[in-house]
mmCIF file with all atom_site columns, N, CA and C in Angstrom:
data_model
loop_
_atom_site.group_PDB
_atom_site.id
_atom_site.type_symbol
_atom_site.label_atom_id
_atom_site.label_alt_id
_atom_site.label_comp_id
_atom_site.label_asym_id
_atom_site.label_entity_id
_atom_site.label_seq_id
_atom_site.pdbx_PDB_ins_code
_atom_site.Cartn_x
_atom_site.Cartn_y
_atom_site.Cartn_z
_atom_site.occupancy
_atom_site.B_iso_or_equiv
_atom_site.pdbx_formal_charge
_atom_site.auth_seq_id
_atom_site.auth_comp_id
_atom_site.auth_asym_id
_atom_site.auth_atom_id
_atom_site.pdbx_PDB_model_num
ATOM 1   N N  . ILE A 1 1  ? -8.307  -96.820  26.039 1.00 96.00 ? 512 ILE A N  1
ATOM 2   C CA . ILE A 1 1  ? -9.194  -95.694  26.300 1.00 96.00 ? 512 ILE A CA 1
ATOM 3   C C  . ILE A 1 1  ? -8.737  -95.068  27.606 1.00 96.00 ? 512 ILE A C  1
ATOM 4   N N  . ILE A 1 2  ? -8.533  -93.784  27.588 1.00 95.00 ? 513 ILE A N  1
ATOM 5   C CA . ILE A 1 2  ? -8.197  -93.083  28.827 1.00 95.00 ? 513 ILE A CA 1
ATOM 6   C C  . ILE A 1 2  ? -9.330  -92.110  29.152 1.00 95.00 ? 513 ILE A C  1
ATOM 7   N N  . GLY A 1 3  ? -9.687  -92.024  30.418 1.00 95.00 ? 514 GLY A N  1
ATOM 8   C CA . GLY A 1 3  ? -10.753 -91.139  30.862 1.00 95.00 ? 514 GLY A CA 1
ATOM 9   C C  . GLY A 1 3  ? -12.020 -91.874  31.257 1.00 95.00 ? 514 GLY A C  1
ATOM 10  N N  . VAL A 1 4  ? -11.913 -93.190  31.497 1.00 97.00 ? 515 VAL A N  1
ATOM 11  C CA . VAL A 1 4  ? -13.061 -94.005  31.898 1.00 97.00 ? 515 VAL A CA 1
ATOM 12  C C  . VAL A 1 4  ? -13.214 -93.932  33.415 1.00 97.00 ? 515 VAL A C  1
ATOM 13  N N  . SER A 1 5  ? -14.368 -93.511  33.872 1.00 95.00 ? 516 SER A N  1
ATOM 14  C CA . SER A 1 5  ? -14.636 -93.440  35.304 1.00 95.00 ? 516 SER A CA 1
ATOM 15  C C  . SER A 1 5  ? -15.101 -94.797  35.821 1.00 95.00 ? 516 SER A C  1
ATOM 16  N N  . THR A 1 6  ? -14.678 -95.142  37.023 1.00 95.00 ? 517 THR A N  1
ATOM 17  C CA . THR A 1 6  ? -15.163 -96.364  37.656 1.00 95.00 ? 517 THR A CA 1
ATOM 18  C C  . THR A 1 6  ? -16.424 -96.104  38.474 1.00 95.00 ? 517 THR A C  1
ATOM 19  N N  . ALA A 1 7  ? -16.736 -94.839  38.728 1.00 93.00 ? 518 ALA A N  1
ATOM 20  C CA . ALA A 1 7  ? -17.835 -94.495  39.630 1.00 93.00 ? 518 ALA A CA 1
ATOM 21  C C  . ALA A 1 7  ? -19.090 -93.964  38.933 1.00 93.00 ? 518 ALA A C  1
ATOM 22  N N  . ARG A 1 8  ? -18.943 -93.477  37.701 1.00 92.00 ? 519 ARG A N  1
ATOM 23  C CA . ARG A 1 8  ? -20.115 -92.881  37.044 1.00 92.00 ? 519 ARG A CA 1
ATOM 24  C C  . ARG A 1 8  ? -20.001 -93.051  35.531 1.00 92.00 ? 519 ARG A C  1
ATOM 25  N N  . ARG A 1 9  ? -21.098 -92.756  34.830 1.00 93.00 ? 520 ARG A N  1
ATOM 26  C CA . ARG A 1 9  ? -21.098 -92.843  33.372 1.00 93.00 ? 520 ARG A CA 1
ATOM 27  C C  . ARG A 1 9  ? -20.622 -91.511  32.792 1.00 93.00 ? 520 ARG A C  1
ATOM 28  N N  . ASN A 1 10 ? -19.349 -91.426  32.534 1.00 96.00 ? 521 ASN A N  1
ATOM 29  C CA . ASN A 1 10 ? -18.807 -90.240  31.880 1.00 96.00 ? 521 ASN A CA 1
ATOM 30  C C  . ASN A 1 10 ? -18.582 -90.584  30.408 1.00 96.00 ? 521 ASN A C  1
ATOM 31  N N  . PHE A 1 11 ? -18.010 -89.642  29.625 1.00 96.00 ? 522 PHE A N  1
ATOM 32  C CA . PHE A 1 11 ? -17.806 -89.892  28.197 1.00 96.00 ? 522 PHE A CA 1
ATOM 33  C C  . PHE A 1 11 ? -16.941 -91.121  27.951 1.00 96.00 ? 522 PHE A C  1
ATOM 34  N N  . GLY A 1 12 ? -15.888 -91.289  28.746 1.00 96.00 ? 523 GLY A N  1
ATOM 35  C CA . GLY A 1 12 ? -15.022 -92.449  28.578 1.00 96.00 ? 523 GLY A CA 1
ATOM 36  C C  . GLY A 1 12 ? -15.758 -93.755  28.810 1.00 96.00 ? 523 GLY A C  1
ATOM 37  N N  . ARG A 1 13 ? -16.608 -93.782  29.811 1.00 97.00 ? 524 ARG A N  1
ATOM 38  C CA . ARG A 1 13 ? -17.373 -95.000  30.127 1.00 97.00 ? 524 ARG A CA 1
ATOM 39  C C  . ARG A 1 13 ? -18.403 -95.287  29.042 1.00 97.00 ? 524 ARG A C  1
ATOM 40  N N  . ILE A 1 14 ? -18.991 -94.239  28.491 1.00 97.00 ? 525 ILE A N  1
ATOM 41  C CA . ILE A 1 14 ? -19.952 -94.403  27.395 1.00 97.00 ? 525 ILE A CA 1
ATOM 42  C C  . ILE A 1 14 ? -19.250 -94.954  26.159 1.00 97.00 ? 525 ILE A C  1
ATOM 43  N N  . ILE A 1 15 ? -18.079 -94.405  25.845 1.00 97.00 ? 526 ILE A N  1
ATOM 44  C CA . ILE A 1 15 ? -17.308 -94.891  24.694 1.00 97.00 ? 526 ILE A CA 1
ATOM 45  C C  . ILE A 1 15 ? -16.943 -96.363  24.895 1.00 97.00 ? 526 ILE A C  1
ATOM 46  N N  . LEU A 1 16 ? -16.470 -96.704  26.086 1.00 97.00 ? 527 LEU A N  1
ATOM 47  C CA . LEU A 1 16 ? -16.129 -98.095  26.380 1.00 97.00 ? 527 LEU A CA 1
ATOM 48  C C  . LEU A 1 16 ? -17.349 -98.987  26.179 1.00 97.00 ? 527 LEU A C  1
ATOM 49  N N  . GLY A 1 17 ? -18.486 -98.599  26.688 1.00 97.00 ? 528 GLY A N  1
ATOM 50  C CA . GLY A 1 17 ? -19.713 -99.373  26.524 1.00 97.00 ? 528 GLY A CA 1
ATOM 51  C C  . GLY A 1 17 ? -20.089 -99.567  25.066 1.00 97.00 ? 528 GLY A C  1
ATOM 52  N N  . ASN A 1 18 ? -19.939 -98.512  24.265 1.00 97.00 ? 529 ASN A N  1
ATOM 53  C CA . ASN A 1 18 ? -20.252 -98.599  22.838 1.00 97.00 ? 529 ASN A CA 1
ATOM 54  C C  . ASN A 1 18 ? -19.307 -99.555  22.116 1.00 97.00 ? 529 ASN A C  1
ATOM 55  N N  . VAL A 1 19 ? -18.027 -99.484  22.432 1.00 97.00 ? 530 VAL A N  1
ATOM 56  C CA . VAL A 1 19 ? -17.043 -100.365 21.807 1.00 97.00 ? 530 VAL A CA 1
ATOM 57  C C  . VAL A 1 19 ? -17.360 -101.817 22.137 1.00 97.00 ? 530 VAL A C  1
ATOM 58  N N  . LEU A 1 20 ? -17.660 -102.091 23.399 1.00 97.00 ? 531 LEU A N  1
ATOM 59  C CA . LEU A 1 20 ? -18.017 -103.451 23.809 1.00 97.00 ? 531 LEU A CA 1
ATOM 60  C C  . LEU A 1 20 ? -19.325 -103.907 23.165 1.00 97.00 ? 531 LEU A C  1
ATOM 61  N N  . ALA A 1 21 ? -20.310 -103.019 23.100 1.00 97.00 ? 532 ALA A N  1
ATOM 62  C CA . ALA A 1 21 ? -21.625 -103.360 22.539 1.00 97.00 ? 532 ALA A CA 1
ATOM 63  C C  . ALA A 1 21 ? -21.547 -103.684 21.052 1.00 97.00 ? 532 ALA A C  1
ATOM 64  N N  . HIS A 1 22 ? -20.556 -103.138 20.385 1.00 97.00 ? 533 HIS A N  1
ATOM 65  C CA . HIS A 1 22 ? -20.415 -103.395 18.950 1.00 97.00 ? 533 HIS A CA 1
ATOM 66  C C  . HIS A 1 22 ? -19.475 -104.562 18.648 1.00 97.00 ? 533 HIS A C  1
ATOM 67  N N  . GLY A 1 23 ? -19.226 -105.382 19.658 1.00 95.00 ? 534 GLY A N  1
ATOM 68  C CA . GLY A 1 23 ? -18.557 -106.644 19.436 1.00 95.00 ? 534 GLY A CA 1
ATOM 69  C C  . GLY A 1 23 ? -17.047 -106.657 19.562 1.00 95.00 ? 534 GLY A C  1
ATOM 70  N N  . PHE A 1 24 ? -16.468 -105.549 19.984 1.00 95.00 ? 535 PHE A N  1
ATOM 71  C CA . PHE A 1 24 ? -15.022 -105.565 20.178 1.00 95.00 ? 535 PHE A CA 1
ATOM 72  C C  . PHE A 1 24 ? -14.709 -106.392 21.415 1.00 95.00 ? 535 PHE A C  1
ATOM 73  N N  . PRO A 1 25 ? -13.819 -107.379 21.324 1.00 96.00 ? 536 PRO A N  1
ATOM 74  C CA . PRO A 1 25 ? -13.551 -108.234 22.478 1.00 96.00 ? 536 PRO A CA 1
ATOM 75  C C  . PRO A 1 25 ? -12.840 -107.487 23.607 1.00 96.00 ? 536 PRO A C  1
ATOM 76  N N  . ALA A 1 26 ? -13.316 -107.688 24.830 1.00 96.00 ? 537 ALA A N  1
ATOM 77  C CA . ALA A 1 26 ? -12.758 -107.007 25.993 1.00 96.00 ? 537 ALA A CA 1
ATOM 78  C C  . ALA A 1 26 ? -11.265 -107.265 26.151 1.00 96.00 ? 537 ALA A C  1
ATOM 79  N N  . GLU A 1 27 ? -10.793 -108.448 25.761 1.00 94.00 ? 538 GLU A N  1
ATOM 80  C CA . GLU A 1 27 ? -9.371  -108.757 25.907 1.00 94.00 ? 538 GLU A CA 1
ATOM 81  C C  . GLU A 1 27 ? -8.487  -107.994 24.932 1.00 94.00 ? 538 GLU A C  1
ATOM 82  N N  . LYS A 1 28 ? -9.093  -107.328 23.946 1.00 94.00 ? 539 LYS A N  1
ATOM 83  C CA . LYS A 1 28 ? -8.327  -106.521 22.993 1.00 94.00 ? 539 LYS A CA 1
ATOM 84  C C  . LYS A 1 28 ? -8.361  -105.029 23.338 1.00 94.00 ? 539 LYS A C  1
ATOM 85  N N  . ILE A 1 29 ? -9.014  -104.689 24.448 1.00 96.00 ? 540 ILE A N  1
ATOM 86  C CA . ILE A 1 29 ? -9.161  -103.295 24.884 1.00 96.00 ? 540 ILE A CA 1
ATOM 87  C C  . ILE A 1 29 ? -8.400  -103.125 26.191 1.00 96.00 ? 540 ILE A C  1
ATOM 88  N N  . THR A 1 30 ? -7.802  -101.963 26.363 1.00 97.00 ? 541 THR A N  1
ATOM 89  C CA . THR A 1 30 ? -7.165  -101.627 27.633 1.00 97.00 ? 541 THR A CA 1
ATOM 90  C C  . THR A 1 30 ? -7.632  -100.240 28.050 1.00 97.00 ? 541 THR A C  1
ATOM 91  N N  . VAL A 1 31 ? -7.994  -100.128 29.308 1.00 97.00 ? 542 VAL A N  1
ATOM 92  C CA . VAL A 1 31 ? -8.351  -98.833  29.886 1.00 97.00 ? 542 VAL A CA 1
ATOM 93  C C  . VAL A 1 31 ? -7.152  -98.342  30.683 1.00 97.00 ? 542 VAL A C  1
ATOM 94  N N  . ILE A 1 32 ? -6.809  -97.082  30.509 1.00 96.00 ? 543 ILE A N  1
ATOM 95  C CA . ILE A 1 32 ? -5.761  -96.459  31.312 1.00 96.00 ? 543 ILE A CA 1
ATOM 96  C C  . ILE A 1 32 ? -6.452  -95.821  32.513 1.00 96.00 ? 543 ILE A C  1
ATOM 97  N N  . HIS A 1 33 ? -6.185  -96.369  33.685 1.00 96.00 ? 544 HIS A N  1
ATOM 98  C CA . HIS A 1 33 ? -6.780  -95.862  34.927 1.00 96.00 ? 544 HIS A CA 1
ATOM 99  C C  . HIS A 1 33 ? -5.757  -96.047  36.042 1.00 96.00 ? 544 HIS A C  1
ATOM 100 N N  . PRO A 1 34 ? -5.470  -95.000  36.799 1.00 95.00 ? 545 PRO A N  1
ATOM 101 C CA . PRO A 1 34 ? -4.387  -95.069  37.782 1.00 95.00 ? 545 PRO A CA 1
ATOM 102 C C  . PRO A 1 34 ? -4.603  -96.034  38.940 1.00 95.00 ? 545 PRO A C  1
ATOM 103 N N  . SER A 1 35 ? -5.863  -96.392  39.248 1.00 96.00 ? 546 SER A N  1
ATOM 104 C CA . SER A 1 35 ? -6.070  -97.224  40.435 1.00 96.00 ? 546 SER A CA 1
ATOM 105 C C  . SER A 1 35 ? -6.959  -98.451  40.223 1.00 96.00 ? 546 SER A C  1
ATOM 106 N N  . ALA A 1 36 ? -7.630  -98.565  39.101 1.00 97.00 ? 547 ALA A N  1
ATOM 107 C CA . ALA A 1 36 ? -8.530  -99.700  38.877 1.00 97.00 ? 547 ALA A CA 1
ATOM 108 C C  . ALA A 1 36 ? -7.796  -100.862 38.219 1.00 97.00 ? 547 ALA A C  1
ATOM 109 N N  . ASN A 1 37 ? -8.218  -102.080 38.537 1.00 97.00 ? 548 ASN A N  1
ATOM 110 C CA . ASN A 1 37 ? -7.695  -103.277 37.878 1.00 97.00 ? 548 ASN A CA 1
ATOM 111 C C  . ASN A 1 37 ? -8.512  -103.641 36.652 1.00 97.00 ? 548 ASN A C  1
ATOM 112 N N  . GLU A 1 38 ? -9.818  -103.328 36.696 1.00 96.00 ? 549 GLU A N  1
ATOM 113 C CA . GLU A 1 38 ? -10.695 -103.577 35.560 1.00 96.00 ? 549 GLU A CA 1
ATOM 114 C C  . GLU A 1 38 ? -11.925 -102.691 35.649 1.00 96.00 ? 549 GLU A C  1
ATOM 115 N N  . VAL A 1 39 ? -12.492 -102.402 34.470 1.00 97.00 ? 550 VAL A N  1
ATOM 116 C CA . VAL A 1 39 ? -13.742 -101.653 34.377 1.00 97.00 ? 550 VAL A CA 1
ATOM 117 C C  . VAL A 1 39 ? -14.612 -102.387 33.372 1.00 97.00 ? 550 VAL A C  1
ATOM 118 N N  . ASP A 1 40 ? -15.793 -102.770 33.778 1.00 95.00 ? 551 ASP A N  1
ATOM 119 C CA . ASP A 1 40 ? -16.737 -103.475 32.897 1.00 95.00 ? 551 ASP A CA 1
ATOM 120 C C  . ASP A 1 40 ? -16.099 -104.678 32.198 1.00 95.00 ? 551 ASP A C  1
ATOM 121 N N  . GLY A 1 41 ? -15.249 -105.397 32.902 1.00 96.00 ? 552 GLY A N  1
ATOM 122 C CA . GLY A 1 41 ? -14.614 -106.586 32.348 1.00 96.00 ? 552 GLY A CA 1
ATOM 123 C C  . GLY A 1 41 ? -13.403 -106.319 31.477 1.00 96.00 ? 552 GLY A C  1
ATOM 124 N N  . VAL A 1 42 ? -12.969 -105.072 31.415 1.00 97.00 ? 553 VAL A N  1
ATOM 125 C CA . VAL A 1 42 ? -11.807 -104.682 30.609 1.00 97.00 ? 553 VAL A CA 1
ATOM 126 C C  . VAL A 1 42 ? -10.631 -104.406 31.537 1.00 97.00 ? 553 VAL A C  1
ATOM 127 N N  . ALA A 1 43 ? -9.494  -104.981 31.223 1.00 97.00 ? 554 ALA A N  1
ATOM 128 C CA . ALA A 1 43 ? -8.295  -104.795 32.050 1.00 97.00 ? 554 ALA A CA 1
ATOM 129 C C  . ALA A 1 43 ? -7.827  -103.343 32.008 1.00 97.00 ? 554 ALA A C  1
ATOM 130 N N  . CYS A 1 44 ? -7.280  -102.896 33.127 1.00 97.00 ? 555 CYS A N  1
ATOM 131 C CA . CYS A 1 44 ? -6.752  -101.535 33.235 1.00 97.00 ? 555 CYS A CA 1
ATOM 132 C C  . CYS A 1 44 ? -5.247  -101.569 33.448 1.00 97.00 ? 555 CYS A C  1
ATOM 133 N N  . MET A 1 45 ? -4.586  -100.557 32.962 1.00 97.00 ? 556 MET A N  1
ATOM 134 C CA . MET A 1 45 ? -3.177  -100.306 33.214 1.00 97.00 ? 556 MET A CA 1
ATOM 135 C C  . MET A 1 45 ? -3.087  -98.935  33.876 1.00 97.00 ? 556 MET A C  1
ATOM 136 N N  . PRO A 1 46 ? -2.114  -98.740  34.766 1.00 96.00 ? 557 PRO A N  1
ATOM 137 C CA . PRO A 1 46 ? -2.064  -97.481  35.511 1.00 96.00 ? 557 PRO A CA 1
ATOM 138 C C  . PRO A 1 46 ? -1.643  -96.263  34.679 1.00 96.00 ? 557 PRO A C  1
ATOM 139 N N  . ASN A 1 47 ? -0.912  -96.491  33.589 1.00 94.00 ? 558 ASN A N  1
ATOM 140 C CA . ASN A 1 47 ? -0.455  -95.375  32.754 1.00 94.00 ? 558 ASN A CA 1
ATOM 141 C C  . ASN A 1 47 ? -0.042  -95.909  31.387 1.00 94.00 ? 558 ASN A C  1
ATOM 142 N N  . LEU A 1 48 ? 0.280   -95.016  30.486 1.00 91.00 ? 559 LEU A N  1
ATOM 143 C CA . LEU A 1 48 ? 0.664   -95.422  29.134 1.00 91.00 ? 559 LEU A CA 1
ATOM 144 C C  . LEU A 1 48 ? 1.933   -96.251  29.115 1.00 91.00 ? 559 LEU A C  1
ATOM 145 N N  . SER A 1 49 ? 2.861   -95.941  29.986 1.00 91.00 ? 560 SER A N  1
ATOM 146 C CA . SER A 1 49 ? 4.132   -96.665  30.045 1.00 91.00 ? 560 SER A CA 1
ATOM 147 C C  . SER A 1 49 ? 3.952   -98.140  30.388 1.00 91.00 ? 560 SER A C  1
ATOM 148 N N  . ALA A 1 50 ? 2.845   -98.483  31.032 1.00 95.00 ? 561 ALA A N  1
ATOM 149 C CA . ALA A 1 50 ? 2.601   -99.865  31.450 1.00 95.00 ? 561 ALA A CA 1
ATOM 150 C C  . ALA A 1 50 ? 2.021   -100.739 30.341 1.00 95.00 ? 561 ALA A C  1
ATOM 151 N N  . LEU A 1 51 ? 1.664   -100.147 29.213 1.00 93.00 ? 562 LEU A N  1
ATOM 152 C CA . LEU A 1 51 ? 1.104   -100.938 28.111 1.00 93.00 ? 562 LEU A CA 1
ATOM 153 C C  . LEU A 1 51 ? 2.132   -101.936 27.610 1.00 93.00 ? 562 LEU A C  1
ATOM 154 N N  . ARG A 1 52 ? 1.678   -103.155 27.363 1.00 87.00 ? 563 ARG A N  1
ATOM 155 C CA . ARG A 1 52 ? 2.574   -104.242 26.969 1.00 87.00 ? 563 ARG A CA 1
ATOM 156 C C  . ARG A 1 52 ? 2.731   -104.384 25.462 1.00 87.00 ? 563 ARG A C  1
ATOM 157 N N  . GLU A 1 53 ? 1.782   -103.854 24.701 1.00 88.00 ? 564 GLU A N  1
ATOM 158 C CA . GLU A 1 53 ? 1.782   -103.994 23.249 1.00 88.00 ? 564 GLU A CA 1
ATOM 159 C C  . GLU A 1 53 ? 1.559   -102.634 22.601 1.00 88.00 ? 564 GLU A C  1
ATOM 160 N N  . PRO A 1 54 ? 1.950   -102.502 21.331 1.00 91.00 ? 565 PRO A N  1
ATOM 161 C CA . PRO A 1 54 ? 1.652   -101.256 20.606 1.00 91.00 ? 565 PRO A CA 1
ATOM 162 C C  . PRO A 1 54 ? 0.140   -101.038 20.524 1.00 91.00 ? 565 PRO A C  1
ATOM 163 N N  . VAL A 1 55 ? -0.258  -99.789  20.420 1.00 91.00 ? 566 VAL A N  1
ATOM 164 C CA . VAL A 1 55 ? -1.667  -99.419  20.393 1.00 91.00 ? 566 VAL A CA 1
ATOM 165 C C  . VAL A 1 55 ? -2.078  -99.103  18.952 1.00 91.00 ? 566 VAL A C  1
ATOM 166 N N  . ASP A 1 56 ? -3.208  -99.686  18.521 1.00 92.00 ? 567 ASP A N  1
ATOM 167 C CA . ASP A 1 56 ? -3.749  -99.387  17.197 1.00 92.00 ? 567 ASP A CA 1
ATOM 168 C C  . ASP A 1 56 ? -4.568  -98.099  17.203 1.00 92.00 ? 567 ASP A C  1
ATOM 169 N N  . LEU A 1 57 ? -5.328  -97.901  18.261 1.00 92.00 ? 568 LEU A N  1
ATOM 170 C CA . LEU A 1 57 ? -6.202  -96.739  18.391 1.00 92.00 ? 568 LEU A CA 1
ATOM 171 C C  . LEU A 1 57 ? -6.219  -96.327  19.850 1.00 92.00 ? 568 LEU A C  1
ATOM 172 N N  . PHE A 1 58 ? -5.995  -95.047  20.106 1.00 93.00 ? 569 PHE A N  1
ATOM 173 C CA . PHE A 1 58 ? -5.990  -94.531  21.472 1.00 93.00 ? 569 PHE A CA 1
ATOM 174 C C  . PHE A 1 58 ? -7.101  -93.505  21.602 1.00 93.00 ? 569 PHE A C  1
ATOM 175 N N  . VAL A 1 59 ? -8.101  -93.807  22.416 1.00 95.00 ? 570 VAL A N  1
ATOM 176 C CA . VAL A 1 59 ? -9.232  -92.909  22.618 1.00 95.00 ? 570 VAL A CA 1
ATOM 177 C C  . VAL A 1 59 ? -8.949  -92.060  23.848 1.00 95.00 ? 570 VAL A C  1
ATOM 178 N N  . VAL A 1 60 ? -8.950  -90.739  23.656 1.00 95.00 ? 571 VAL A N  1
ATOM 179 C CA . VAL A 1 60 ? -8.669  -89.800  24.739 1.00 95.00 ? 571 VAL A CA 1
ATOM 180 C C  . VAL A 1 60 ? -9.978  -89.132  25.145 1.00 95.00 ? 571 VAL A C  1
ATOM 181 N N  . ALA A 1 61 ? -10.458 -89.456  26.332 1.00 94.00 ? 572 ALA A N  1
ATOM 182 C CA . ALA A 1 61 ? -11.711 -88.897  26.845 1.00 94.00 ? 572 ALA A CA 1
ATOM 183 C C  . ALA A 1 61 ? -11.441 -88.173  28.159 1.00 94.00 ? 572 ALA A C  1
ATOM 184 N N  . VAL A 1 62 ? -10.441 -87.291  28.131 1.00 93.00 ? 573 VAL A N  1
ATOM 185 C CA . VAL A 1 62 ? -10.090 -86.475  29.297 1.00 93.00 ? 573 VAL A CA 1
ATOM 186 C C  . VAL A 1 62 ? -10.178 -85.008  28.903 1.00 93.00 ? 573 VAL A C  1
ATOM 187 N N  . GLY A 1 63 ? -10.146 -84.148  29.893 1.00 92.00 ? 574 GLY A N  1
ATOM 188 C CA . GLY A 1 63 ? -10.186 -82.721  29.628 1.00 92.00 ? 574 GLY A CA 1
ATOM 189 C C  . GLY A 1 63 ? -8.940  -82.242  28.884 1.00 92.00 ? 574 GLY A C  1
ATOM 190 N N  . ALA A 1 64 ? -9.099  -81.189  28.127 1.00 93.00 ? 575 ALA A N  1
ATOM 191 C CA . ALA A 1 64 ? -8.011  -80.652  27.309 1.00 93.00 ? 575 ALA A CA 1
ATOM 192 C C  . ALA A 1 64 ? -6.767  -80.330  28.133 1.00 93.00 ? 575 ALA A C  1
ATOM 193 N N  . GLU A 1 65 ? -6.947  -79.932  29.387 1.00 93.00 ? 576 GLU A N  1
ATOM 194 C CA . GLU A 1 65 ? -5.802  -79.570  30.223 1.00 93.00 ? 576 GLU A CA 1
ATOM 195 C C  . GLU A 1 65 ? -4.907  -80.776  30.528 1.00 93.00 ? 576 GLU A C  1
ATOM 196 N N  . SER A 1 66 ? -5.433  -81.995  30.372 1.00 90.00 ? 577 SER A N  1
ATOM 197 C CA . SER A 1 66 ? -4.651  -83.211  30.647 1.00 90.00 ? 577 SER A CA 1
ATOM 198 C C  . SER A 1 66 ? -3.905  -83.743  29.425 1.00 90.00 ? 577 SER A C  1
ATOM 199 N N  . VAL A 1 67 ? -4.238  -83.250  28.251 1.00 91.00 ? 578 VAL A N  1
ATOM 200 C CA . VAL A 1 67 ? -3.666  -83.794  27.013 1.00 91.00 ? 578 VAL A CA 1
ATOM 201 C C  . VAL A 1 67 ? -2.156  -83.546  26.887 1.00 91.00 ? 578 VAL A C  1
ATOM 202 N N  . PRO A 1 68 ? -1.632  -82.362  27.187 1.00 89.00 ? 579 PRO A N  1
ATOM 203 C CA . PRO A 1 68 ? -0.173  -82.173  27.048 1.00 89.00 ? 579 PRO A CA 1
ATOM 204 C C  . PRO A 1 68 ? 0.654   -83.182  27.849 1.00 89.00 ? 579 PRO A C  1
ATOM 205 N N  . GLU A 1 69 ? 0.205   -83.522  29.043 1.00 87.00 ? 580 GLU A N  1
ATOM 206 C CA . GLU A 1 69 ? 0.919   -84.519  29.854 1.00 87.00 ? 580 GLU A CA 1
ATOM 207 C C  . GLU A 1 69 ? 0.891   -85.900  29.174 1.00 87.00 ? 580 GLU A C  1
ATOM 208 N N  . LEU A 1 70 ? -0.245  -86.238  28.559 1.00 86.00 ? 581 LEU A N  1
ATOM 209 C CA . LEU A 1 70 ? -0.354  -87.507  27.833 1.00 86.00 ? 581 LEU A CA 1
ATOM 210 C C  . LEU A 1 70 ? 0.630   -87.552  26.664 1.00 86.00 ? 581 LEU A C  1
ATOM 211 N N  . ILE A 1 71 ? 0.733   -86.454  25.957 1.00 85.00 ? 582 ILE A N  1
ATOM 212 C CA . ILE A 1 71 ? 1.636   -86.381  24.820 1.00 85.00 ? 582 ILE A CA 1
ATOM 213 C C  . ILE A 1 71 ? 3.082   -86.572  25.283 1.00 85.00 ? 582 ILE A C  1
ATOM 214 N N  . ASP A 1 72 ? 3.422   -85.965  26.410 1.00 84.00 ? 583 ASP A N  1
ATOM 215 C CA . ASP A 1 72 ? 4.779   -86.120  26.948 1.00 84.00 ? 583 ASP A CA 1
ATOM 216 C C  . ASP A 1 72 ? 5.058   -87.566  27.349 1.00 84.00 ? 583 ASP A C  1
ATOM 217 N N  . GLU A 1 73 ? 4.041   -88.242  27.879 1.00 81.00 ? 584 GLU A N  1
ATOM 218 C CA . GLU A 1 73 ? 4.226   -89.619  28.325 1.00 81.00 ? 584 GLU A CA 1
ATOM 219 C C  . GLU A 1 73 ? 4.388   -90.524  27.126 1.00 81.00 ? 584 GLU A C  1
#
């Protein structure tokens, strides 16, 4: 999940909470966050390039202006 705030409940944080609440194990989720090590018990990676395994589902909860850069990465 990309777009999870560490400071407030934004759309990304709400999505993360819903995924966790519905029984998805935290160890199977990764948050993309440039400076956090974890959010709500979920490990963070600084960018897409740092992911260690292939992704089954990528949730994008950022503004439209940020999407082209994500696609390039």
